[in-house]
């Protein structure tokens, strides 16, 4: 090319012309890439600026060898919704890919960057969407403003950083949040900002070089280890090895595991001993863990334990009242203290309580017991001993000894006879540990 021609092409670029010299192809054969562009199409962008962004993405495509063994490019736009436009393996012909990119329509709406990041993490690089194994996965976020939900965007950014996906963040204009861009990008040097959409061309070379040299943080996850327990709920872990000088995601991951159900309480043949509490009436509220870590089988074992407890007392309005409340991430009152006085009906009601699953909000259920559990509306009586019994997964209820109920009942009877009006919840739990009934 002559000197005069060189000046001509350079002048066109400076003037923002649509013509450009054919770029040198970047050879990433030793580092095949799956690249996803997340392009902001919210109302603040505008149709004209959106088209400029698409031309920037198209120029990126021009600089790489596109193919199933080299670089694959996908495009997803987002406003308040996420709109996948081109899958990774959908188009391997470069000109057809550029035409498809430049034909993507502008929508307008809010800026749900959090949803776009969630899509990139969970769906964009799957096999169904053309993702390949053992290649570097790259996300390029192009946005002109702040996300609609900064907290959720930060959360989704933290999640995607725990994967092998390398994230670049490009902010356009004065409305971008620098702090948010840095939280989105994998590392600070993967953030770029330009004053307006026409200045995107200034960072083309930088983005081309950074993406071509981007590397996976880790190798693939290893196999899950054996469960830490032979029955019941335990922990299994897997690891992966850092491939860089420094990695910023976790190299170890844990999950709960259930190898097989533990043996349940063997049936007892001796009839229960009925304890007469006429001189010490009790209101007893069971707080039963129904969270996801318990499991349906262990939850049923817990209910049988509570039912056996009922068998040992005289249930009536003047003797012992029993209530049951389950909890996971919410509190679910199931049986009020004065709701059922027929012993068999009470046992049936206890054993029919459904399992839910969820988080474990012990604080909420203790607050419920303190403020509502023993209220008159829930059947609580005045001038009687009030007692709450908290049964959590820590107690490994699937391993309860056959005489566990007797030990618990005996302890309650002895303590309440001498400490009639004093809360004994903590001492009761200590006794449970001392007698190893879990």
Short mmCIF file of C-alpha atoms in Angstrom, two decimals:
data_model
loop_
_atom_site.label_atom_id
_atom_site.label_comp_id
_atom_site.label_asym_id
_atom_site.label_seq_id
_atom_site.Cartn_x
_atom_site.Cartn_y
_atom_site.Cartn_z
CA UNK A 1 0.00 0.00 0.00
CA UNK A 2 1.37 3.47 -0.94
CA UNK A 3 1.90 6.27 1.51
CA UNK A 4 -1.00 8.19 -0.06
CA UNK A 5 -3.35 5.22 0.41
CA UNK A 6 -2.29 4.83 4.02
CA UNK A 7 -3.10 8.47 4.74
CA UNK A 8 -6.47 8.02 3.05
CA UNK A 9 -7.53 5.11 5.22
CA UNK A 10 -6.25 6.84 8.35
CA UNK A 11 -8.26 9.97 7.51
CA UNK A 12 -11.40 7.90 7.06
CA UNK A 13 -10.97 6.34 10.47
CA UNK A 14 -10.47 9.72 12.14
CA UNK A 15 -13.65 11.00 10.56
CA UNK A 16 -15.62 7.99 11.77
CA UNK A 17 -16.07 6.66 8.27
CA UNK A 18 -17.58 3.24 7.71
CA UNK A 19 -14.71 2.10 5.53
CA UNK A 20 -11.62 0.55 7.07
CA UNK A 21 -8.61 -1.34 5.86
CA UNK A 22 -8.90 -5.10 6.13
CA UNK A 23 -7.59 -5.95 9.60
CA UNK A 24 -4.80 -8.37 10.31
CA UNK A 25 -6.29 -11.63 11.58
CA UNK A 26 -5.27 -12.51 15.11
CA UNK A 27 -4.23 -16.14 15.27
CA UNK A 28 -5.64 -17.65 18.46
CA UNK A 29 -5.20 -21.26 17.36
CA UNK A 30 -3.34 -22.05 20.56
CA UNK A 31 -6.13 -20.42 22.57
CA UNK A 32 -9.53 -21.12 21.01
CA UNK A 33 -12.20 -18.78 22.36
CA UNK A 34 -15.93 -18.77 22.98
CA UNK A 35 -16.80 -15.06 23.15
CA UNK A 36 -20.19 -13.71 24.26
CA UNK A 37 -21.06 -10.05 23.79
CA UNK A 38 -23.70 -8.73 26.22
CA UNK A 39 -24.94 -5.57 24.50
CA UNK A 40 -27.01 -2.96 26.34
CA UNK A 41 -30.11 -2.13 24.29
CA UNK A 42 -31.88 -0.09 26.95
CA UNK A 43 -33.73 3.15 26.26
CA UNK A 44 -30.79 5.35 27.22
CA UNK A 45 -28.67 3.92 24.40
CA UNK A 46 -30.84 4.98 21.49
CA UNK A 47 -31.11 3.32 18.10
CA UNK A 48 -28.21 5.20 16.48
CA UNK A 49 -25.74 4.49 19.29
CA UNK A 50 -26.91 0.88 19.38
CA UNK A 51 -25.99 0.51 15.70
CA UNK A 52 -22.55 1.97 16.45
CA UNK A 53 -22.11 -0.66 19.16
CA UNK A 54 -23.02 -3.41 16.71
CA UNK A 55 -20.44 -2.12 14.22
CA UNK A 56 -17.86 -2.31 17.02
CA UNK A 57 -18.78 -5.96 17.65
CA UNK A 58 -18.67 -6.63 13.91
CA UNK A 59 -15.15 -5.15 13.73
CA UNK A 60 -14.13 -7.49 16.53
CA UNK A 61 -15.31 -10.43 14.44
CA UNK A 62 -13.27 -9.14 11.51
CA UNK A 63 -10.06 -9.47 13.51
CA UNK A 64 -10.35 -13.17 14.28
CA UNK A 65 -10.46 -16.44 12.45
CA UNK A 66 -14.03 -17.61 13.03
CA UNK A 67 -14.66 -21.34 13.11
CA UNK A 68 -15.53 -24.37 15.26
CA UNK A 69 -11.84 -24.88 16.11
CA UNK A 70 -10.85 -21.23 16.50
CA UNK A 71 -13.06 -18.37 17.72
CA UNK A 72 -16.82 -18.57 18.16
CA UNK A 73 -18.84 -15.40 18.78
CA UNK A 74 -22.32 -15.04 20.29
CA UNK A 75 -24.39 -11.91 20.89
CA UNK A 76 -27.09 -11.36 23.51
CA UNK A 77 -28.82 -8.02 24.02
CA UNK A 78 -30.46 -6.89 27.23
CA UNK A 79 -32.68 -4.15 28.57
CA UNK A 80 -35.10 -5.20 31.33
CA UNK A 81 -35.11 -8.65 29.72
CA UNK A 82 -32.39 -10.84 28.22
CA UNK A 83 -32.62 -11.53 24.48
CA UNK A 84 -30.20 -14.11 23.02
CA UNK A 85 -29.65 -13.21 19.36
CA UNK A 86 -26.79 -15.37 18.07
CA UNK A 87 -25.55 -18.62 19.64
CA UNK A 88 -21.86 -19.48 19.77
CA UNK A 89 -21.96 -22.19 17.11
CA UNK A 90 -24.78 -20.69 15.08
CA UNK A 91 -22.72 -18.90 12.38
CA UNK A 92 -19.14 -19.77 11.41
CA UNK A 93 -19.11 -17.84 8.12
CA UNK A 94 -17.56 -14.47 8.96
CA UNK A 95 -19.55 -12.30 6.56
CA UNK A 96 -22.81 -13.98 7.49
CA UNK A 97 -21.97 -13.47 11.17
CA UNK A 98 -21.23 -9.76 10.63
CA UNK A 99 -24.47 -9.33 8.70
CA UNK A 100 -26.43 -11.03 11.48
CA UNK A 101 -24.81 -8.81 14.12
CA UNK A 102 -25.52 -5.58 12.24
CA UNK A 103 -29.15 -6.64 11.73
CA UNK A 104 -29.94 -7.03 15.44
CA UNK A 105 -32.82 -4.64 16.33
CA UNK A 106 -32.76 -2.04 19.10
CA UNK A 107 -35.42 -2.45 21.79
CA UNK A 108 -35.30 0.07 24.63
CA UNK A 109 -36.21 -0.44 28.28
CA UNK A 110 -34.47 -0.55 31.65
CA UNK A 111 -30.95 -1.91 32.28
CA UNK A 112 -31.02 -5.39 33.85
CA UNK A 113 -27.30 -6.11 33.85
CA UNK A 114 -27.82 -8.65 36.64
CA UNK A 115 -30.08 -10.79 34.46
CA UNK A 116 -27.61 -10.63 31.57
CA UNK A 117 -24.75 -11.83 33.79
CA UNK A 118 -26.93 -14.63 35.17
CA UNK A 119 -27.71 -15.76 31.61
CA UNK A 120 -24.01 -15.70 30.71
CA UNK A 121 -23.14 -17.80 33.75
CA UNK A 122 -25.89 -20.41 33.54
CA UNK A 123 -26.88 -20.75 29.86
CA UNK A 124 -24.74 -18.99 27.26
CA UNK A 125 -21.81 -21.44 27.30
CA UNK A 126 -23.80 -24.66 27.58
CA UNK A 127 -23.51 -27.31 24.90
CA UNK A 128 -27.06 -26.52 23.77
CA UNK A 129 -25.95 -22.96 23.02
CA UNK A 130 -22.79 -24.00 21.20
CA UNK A 131 -20.33 -23.87 24.08
CA UNK A 132 -17.20 -26.03 23.91
CA UNK A 133 -15.32 -27.74 26.72
CA UNK A 134 -11.70 -26.92 27.51
CA UNK A 135 -11.70 -23.56 25.70
CA UNK A 136 -11.41 -20.07 27.16
CA UNK A 137 -14.83 -18.53 27.77
CA UNK A 138 -15.05 -14.73 27.50
CA UNK A 139 -17.87 -12.29 28.20
CA UNK A 140 -17.73 -8.67 26.97
CA UNK A 141 -20.31 -6.39 28.63
CA UNK A 142 -21.10 -3.19 26.71
CA UNK A 143 -23.25 -0.67 28.62
CA UNK A 144 -23.86 3.06 28.72
CA UNK A 145 -25.31 3.35 32.22
CA UNK A 146 -25.87 1.98 35.67
CA UNK A 147 -27.74 -1.25 36.22
CA UNK A 148 -31.29 -1.12 37.51
CA UNK A 149 -30.38 -3.22 40.55
CA UNK A 150 -26.85 -2.60 41.78
CA UNK A 151 -27.02 -5.14 44.62
CA UNK A 152 -28.25 -7.93 42.36
CA UNK A 153 -25.68 -7.03 39.70
CA UNK A 154 -22.86 -7.21 42.26
CA UNK A 155 -24.18 -10.59 43.43
CA UNK A 156 -24.34 -11.99 39.89
CA UNK A 157 -20.86 -10.64 39.15
CA UNK A 158 -19.50 -12.41 42.22
CA UNK A 159 -21.12 -15.65 41.05
CA UNK A 160 -19.74 -15.47 37.52
CA UNK A 161 -16.27 -14.74 38.92
CA UNK A 162 -16.37 -18.15 40.63
CA UNK A 163 -16.59 -19.80 37.21
CA UNK A 164 -13.96 -20.09 34.49
CA UNK A 165 -15.53 -17.23 32.51
CA UNK A 166 -13.35 -14.16 31.91
CA UNK A 167 -15.42 -10.95 31.98
CA UNK A 168 -14.55 -7.65 30.29
CA UNK A 169 -16.60 -4.55 31.11
CA UNK A 170 -16.82 -1.60 28.70
CA UNK A 171 -18.54 1.59 29.86
CA UNK A 172 -19.68 4.18 27.34
CA UNK A 173 -20.41 7.82 28.19
CA UNK A 174 -20.67 9.81 31.40
CA UNK A 175 -23.50 7.80 32.94
CA UNK A 176 -21.50 4.68 33.77
CA UNK A 177 -20.66 3.66 37.32
CA UNK A 178 -16.92 2.99 37.56
CA UNK A 179 -17.31 1.01 40.77
CA UNK A 180 -19.93 -1.21 39.18
CA UNK A 181 -17.80 -1.75 36.07
CA UNK A 182 -14.90 -2.89 38.26
CA UNK A 183 -17.19 -5.28 40.12
CA UNK A 184 -18.40 -6.75 36.82
CA UNK A 185 -14.96 -7.26 35.25
CA UNK A 186 -12.83 -10.20 36.34
CA UNK A 187 -9.85 -7.93 37.09
CA UNK A 188 -9.39 -4.12 37.11
CA UNK A 189 -7.33 -4.17 33.89
CA UNK A 190 -10.31 -5.75 32.11
CA UNK A 191 -12.32 -2.51 32.46
CA UNK A 192 -12.42 0.03 29.61
CA UNK A 193 -14.30 3.32 29.34
CA UNK A 194 -14.87 5.69 26.43
CA UNK A 195 -16.46 9.12 26.31
CA UNK A 196 -19.05 8.25 23.67
CA UNK A 197 -20.05 5.48 21.28
CA UNK A 198 -17.91 6.77 18.41
CA UNK A 199 -14.82 6.34 20.60
CA UNK A 200 -15.32 2.57 20.87
CA UNK A 201 -12.89 2.12 17.99
CA UNK A 202 -10.12 3.47 20.25
CA UNK A 203 -10.21 0.34 22.39
CA UNK A 204 -10.55 -2.23 19.58
CA UNK A 205 -6.90 -3.23 19.55
CA UNK A 206 -6.78 -3.48 23.34
CA UNK A 207 -9.87 -5.70 23.45
CA UNK A 208 -8.60 -7.89 20.60
CA UNK A 209 -5.27 -8.47 22.34
CA UNK A 210 -6.78 -9.06 25.77
CA UNK A 211 -9.35 -11.57 24.55
CA UNK A 212 -6.85 -13.48 22.42
CA UNK A 213 -4.48 -13.81 25.38
CA UNK A 214 -7.17 -14.51 27.98
CA UNK A 215 -6.69 -17.82 29.76
CA UNK A 216 -8.85 -20.09 31.84
CA UNK A 217 -8.27 -19.71 35.56
CA UNK A 218 -8.67 -23.37 36.41
CA UNK A 219 -8.71 -26.79 34.88
CA UNK A 220 -11.95 -28.75 35.05
CA UNK A 221 -13.46 -29.74 38.37
CA UNK A 222 -12.31 -33.09 39.71
CA UNK A 223 -14.69 -35.83 40.80
CA UNK A 224 -16.71 -35.44 43.98
CA UNK A 225 -15.16 -37.16 46.98
CA UNK A 226 -16.93 -39.88 48.90
CA UNK A 227 -19.49 -38.70 51.44
CA UNK A 228 -18.01 -38.03 54.89
CA UNK A 229 -20.62 -40.27 56.53
CA UNK A 230 -21.85 -43.73 55.67
CA UNK A 231 -25.46 -42.77 56.34
CA UNK A 232 -27.43 -39.60 56.91
CA UNK A 233 -26.28 -36.14 55.88
CA UNK A 234 -22.59 -35.51 55.24
CA UNK A 235 -20.30 -33.46 53.04
CA UNK A 236 -18.65 -34.22 49.70
CA UNK A 237 -16.06 -31.97 48.05
CA UNK A 238 -14.28 -31.51 44.73
CA UNK A 239 -11.25 -29.45 43.73
CA UNK A 240 -9.72 -27.80 40.67
CA UNK A 241 -6.20 -26.54 40.00
CA UNK A 242 -5.22 -22.95 39.22
CA UNK A 243 -3.64 -22.57 35.77
CA UNK A 244 -2.45 -18.97 36.24
CA UNK A 245 0.06 -17.27 38.48
CA UNK A 246 -2.86 -16.05 40.59
CA UNK A 247 -6.50 -17.15 40.63
CA UNK A 248 -9.36 -15.24 42.25
CA UNK A 249 -12.10 -17.89 42.39
CA UNK A 250 -12.52 -20.80 44.80
CA UNK A 251 -10.48 -23.93 44.16
CA UNK A 252 -12.67 -26.12 46.36
CA UNK A 253 -16.42 -26.70 46.40
CA UNK A 254 -18.55 -28.53 48.98
CA UNK A 255 -22.04 -29.99 48.87
CA UNK A 256 -24.22 -31.95 51.25
CA UNK A 257 -24.65 -35.63 50.49
CA UNK A 258 -26.87 -38.43 51.68
CA UNK A 259 -25.20 -41.78 51.15
CA UNK A 260 -28.16 -43.77 52.48
CA UNK A 261 -30.77 -43.39 55.22
CA UNK A 262 -29.56 -44.25 58.70
CA UNK A 263 -31.36 -46.95 60.67
CA UNK A 264 -34.53 -45.63 62.24
CA UNK A 265 -35.60 -46.07 65.84
CA UNK A 266 -36.38 -49.76 66.42
CA UNK A 267 -39.91 -50.36 67.68
CA UNK A 268 -40.23 -50.74 71.42
CA UNK A 269 -42.33 -53.53 72.86
CA UNK A 270 -42.74 -52.18 76.38
CA UNK A 271 -45.72 -49.87 76.98
CA UNK A 272 -44.88 -46.23 77.67
CA UNK A 273 -44.81 -45.03 81.25
CA UNK A 274 -47.46 -42.35 81.73
CA UNK A 275 -46.11 -39.54 83.88
CA UNK A 276 -48.62 -37.70 86.05
CA UNK A 277 -47.88 -33.98 86.02
CA UNK A 278 -50.99 -32.91 87.93
CA UNK A 279 -48.85 -30.96 90.39
CA UNK A 280 -46.79 -29.45 87.58
CA UNK A 281 -48.85 -28.79 84.44
CA UNK A 282 -46.75 -28.11 81.34
CA UNK A 283 -47.12 -26.26 78.06
CA UNK A 284 -44.54 -27.83 75.72
CA UNK A 285 -43.82 -26.43 72.27
CA UNK A 286 -41.70 -28.49 69.86
CA UNK A 287 -39.74 -26.47 67.28
CA UNK A 288 -38.92 -28.96 64.50
CA UNK A 289 -36.35 -28.29 61.77
CA UNK A 290 -37.94 -28.83 58.33
CA UNK A 291 -35.08 -27.35 56.26
CA UNK A 292 -33.59 -28.82 53.10
CA UNK A 293 -30.61 -30.35 54.90
CA UNK A 294 -32.88 -32.57 57.01
CA UNK A 295 -34.47 -34.64 54.26
CA UNK A 296 -37.94 -36.16 54.24
CA UNK A 297 -36.91 -39.45 55.88
CA UNK A 298 -35.12 -37.79 58.79
CA UNK A 299 -38.01 -35.37 59.23
CA UNK A 300 -40.43 -38.29 59.62
CA UNK A 301 -38.09 -39.82 62.20
CA UNK A 302 -38.20 -36.57 64.14
CA UNK A 303 -42.00 -36.60 64.10
CA UNK A 304 -42.04 -40.17 65.43
CA UNK A 305 -39.76 -39.00 68.23
CA UNK A 306 -42.20 -36.22 69.15
CA UNK A 307 -45.11 -38.66 68.92
CA UNK A 308 -43.37 -41.07 71.31
CA UNK A 309 -42.85 -38.16 73.67
CA UNK A 310 -46.60 -37.48 73.71
CA UNK A 311 -47.21 -41.11 74.66
CA UNK A 312 -45.42 -40.58 77.96
CA UNK A 313 -47.66 -37.86 79.36
CA UNK A 314 -51.26 -37.36 80.33
CA UNK A 315 -52.52 -34.94 77.70
CA UNK A 316 -55.35 -32.67 78.84
CA UNK A 317 -56.33 -29.08 79.52
CA UNK A 318 -55.22 -29.44 83.17
CA UNK A 319 -52.11 -31.55 82.68
CA UNK A 320 -49.75 -31.42 79.69
CA UNK A 321 -50.42 -29.52 76.47
CA UNK A 322 -48.23 -30.09 73.39
CA UNK A 323 -47.82 -27.81 70.39
CA UNK A 324 -45.69 -28.29 67.27
CA UNK A 325 -44.18 -25.64 64.98
CA UNK A 326 -41.92 -26.47 62.03
CA UNK A 327 -39.44 -24.10 60.43
CA UNK A 328 -37.12 -23.75 57.45
CA UNK A 329 -36.58 -20.20 56.19
CA UNK A 330 -40.11 -19.47 57.42
CA UNK A 331 -41.99 -20.39 60.61
CA UNK A 332 -44.99 -22.71 60.19
CA UNK A 333 -47.20 -23.29 63.28
CA UNK A 334 -48.82 -26.71 62.86
CA UNK A 335 -50.50 -27.62 66.16
CA UNK A 336 -51.52 -25.12 68.85
CA UNK A 337 -51.05 -26.00 72.52
CA UNK A 338 -54.78 -26.40 73.22
CA UNK A 339 -55.77 -27.73 69.81
CA UNK A 340 -55.86 -31.51 70.45
CA UNK A 341 -56.35 -33.31 73.78
CA UNK A 342 -57.10 -36.78 72.43
CA UNK A 343 -53.72 -38.51 72.59
CA UNK A 344 -54.13 -40.71 69.51
CA UNK A 345 -55.50 -37.82 67.47
CA UNK A 346 -52.56 -35.68 68.59
CA UNK A 347 -50.05 -38.38 67.59
CA UNK A 348 -51.73 -38.79 64.20
CA UNK A 349 -51.65 -35.04 63.62
CA UNK A 350 -47.95 -34.91 64.51
CA UNK A 351 -47.01 -37.79 62.21
CA UNK A 352 -48.96 -36.21 59.32
CA UNK A 353 -47.12 -32.88 59.41
CA UNK A 354 -45.66 -32.32 55.90
CA UNK A 355 -41.98 -31.81 55.16
CA UNK A 356 -41.06 -28.55 53.40
CA UNK A 357 -37.34 -27.99 52.81
CA UNK A 358 -35.59 -24.62 52.59
CA UNK A 359 -33.12 -22.60 54.64
CA UNK A 360 -32.70 -22.81 58.42
CA UNK A 361 -34.00 -19.68 60.21
CA UNK A 362 -33.52 -20.70 63.83
CA UNK A 363 -33.65 -17.05 64.88
CA UNK A 364 -37.16 -16.63 63.48
CA UNK A 365 -38.57 -19.72 65.16
CA UNK A 366 -37.06 -18.78 68.53
CA UNK A 367 -38.57 -15.30 68.17
CA UNK A 368 -41.94 -16.92 67.38
CA UNK A 369 -41.73 -19.14 70.46
CA UNK A 370 -40.88 -16.16 72.65
CA UNK A 371 -43.53 -13.76 71.34
CA UNK A 372 -46.42 -15.93 70.08
CA UNK A 373 -45.91 -19.62 70.78
CA UNK A 374 -47.27 -19.52 74.36
CA UNK A 375 -49.80 -16.71 73.89
CA UNK A 376 -53.47 -17.29 74.84
CA UNK A 377 -54.34 -17.24 71.13
CA UNK A 378 -52.09 -20.28 70.69
CA UNK A 379 -53.50 -22.07 73.72
CA UNK A 380 -50.92 -20.97 76.28
CA UNK A 381 -51.91 -21.01 79.94
CA UNK A 382 -50.85 -18.67 82.73
CA UNK A 383 -49.08 -19.96 85.85
CA UNK A 384 -47.83 -23.16 84.21
CA UNK A 385 -44.32 -24.12 83.19
CA UNK A 386 -43.67 -23.15 79.57
CA UNK A 387 -41.08 -25.12 77.67
CA UNK A 388 -39.72 -25.08 74.12
CA UNK A 389 -37.80 -28.03 72.67
CA UNK A 390 -35.71 -27.20 69.60
CA UNK A 391 -34.97 -30.16 67.32
CA UNK A 392 -32.45 -29.29 64.59
CA UNK A 393 -30.52 -31.35 62.04
CA UNK A 394 -27.45 -31.08 64.29
CA UNK A 395 -29.11 -33.64 66.49
CA UNK A 396 -28.90 -36.32 63.76
CA UNK A 397 -32.38 -37.51 64.72
CA UNK A 398 -32.05 -40.54 62.47
CA UNK A 399 -29.64 -42.03 65.02
CA UNK A 400 -31.79 -41.61 68.13
CA UNK A 401 -31.28 -44.34 70.71
CA UNK A 402 -34.33 -46.46 71.57
CA UNK A 403 -34.39 -45.05 75.13
CA UNK A 404 -33.99 -41.44 74.00
CA UNK A 405 -37.61 -40.56 74.68
CA UNK A 406 -37.46 -42.01 78.20
CA UNK A 407 -34.32 -40.03 79.00
CA UNK A 408 -35.85 -36.81 77.68
CA UNK A 409 -39.15 -37.31 79.50
CA UNK A 410 -37.39 -38.24 82.74
CA UNK A 411 -35.24 -35.14 82.58
CA UNK A 412 -38.21 -32.85 81.91
CA UNK A 413 -40.15 -34.36 84.79
CA UNK A 414 -37.31 -34.00 87.29
CA UNK A 415 -36.30 -30.48 86.30
CA UNK A 416 -39.76 -28.97 86.03
CA UNK A 417 -40.77 -30.35 89.41
CA UNK A 418 -38.09 -28.22 91.05
CA UNK A 419 -37.99 -25.22 88.68
CA UNK A 420 -41.63 -24.68 87.98
CA UNK A 421 -41.56 -21.20 86.48
CA UNK A 422 -38.07 -21.05 85.05
CA UNK A 423 -37.16 -21.52 81.39
CA UNK A 424 -35.09 -24.68 80.98
CA UNK A 425 -34.59 -24.74 77.20
CA UNK A 426 -30.80 -24.36 77.39
CA UNK A 427 -30.42 -26.96 80.15
CA UNK A 428 -32.62 -29.35 78.23
CA UNK A 429 -30.44 -29.07 75.14
CA UNK A 430 -27.33 -29.59 77.28
CA UNK A 431 -28.93 -32.71 78.70
CA UNK A 432 -29.63 -33.98 75.19
CA UNK A 433 -25.92 -33.69 74.42
CA UNK A 434 -24.85 -35.28 77.71
CA UNK A 435 -27.05 -38.31 77.22
CA UNK A 436 -25.94 -38.68 73.58
CA UNK A 437 -29.43 -39.29 72.28
CA UNK A 438 -28.45 -37.93 68.86
#
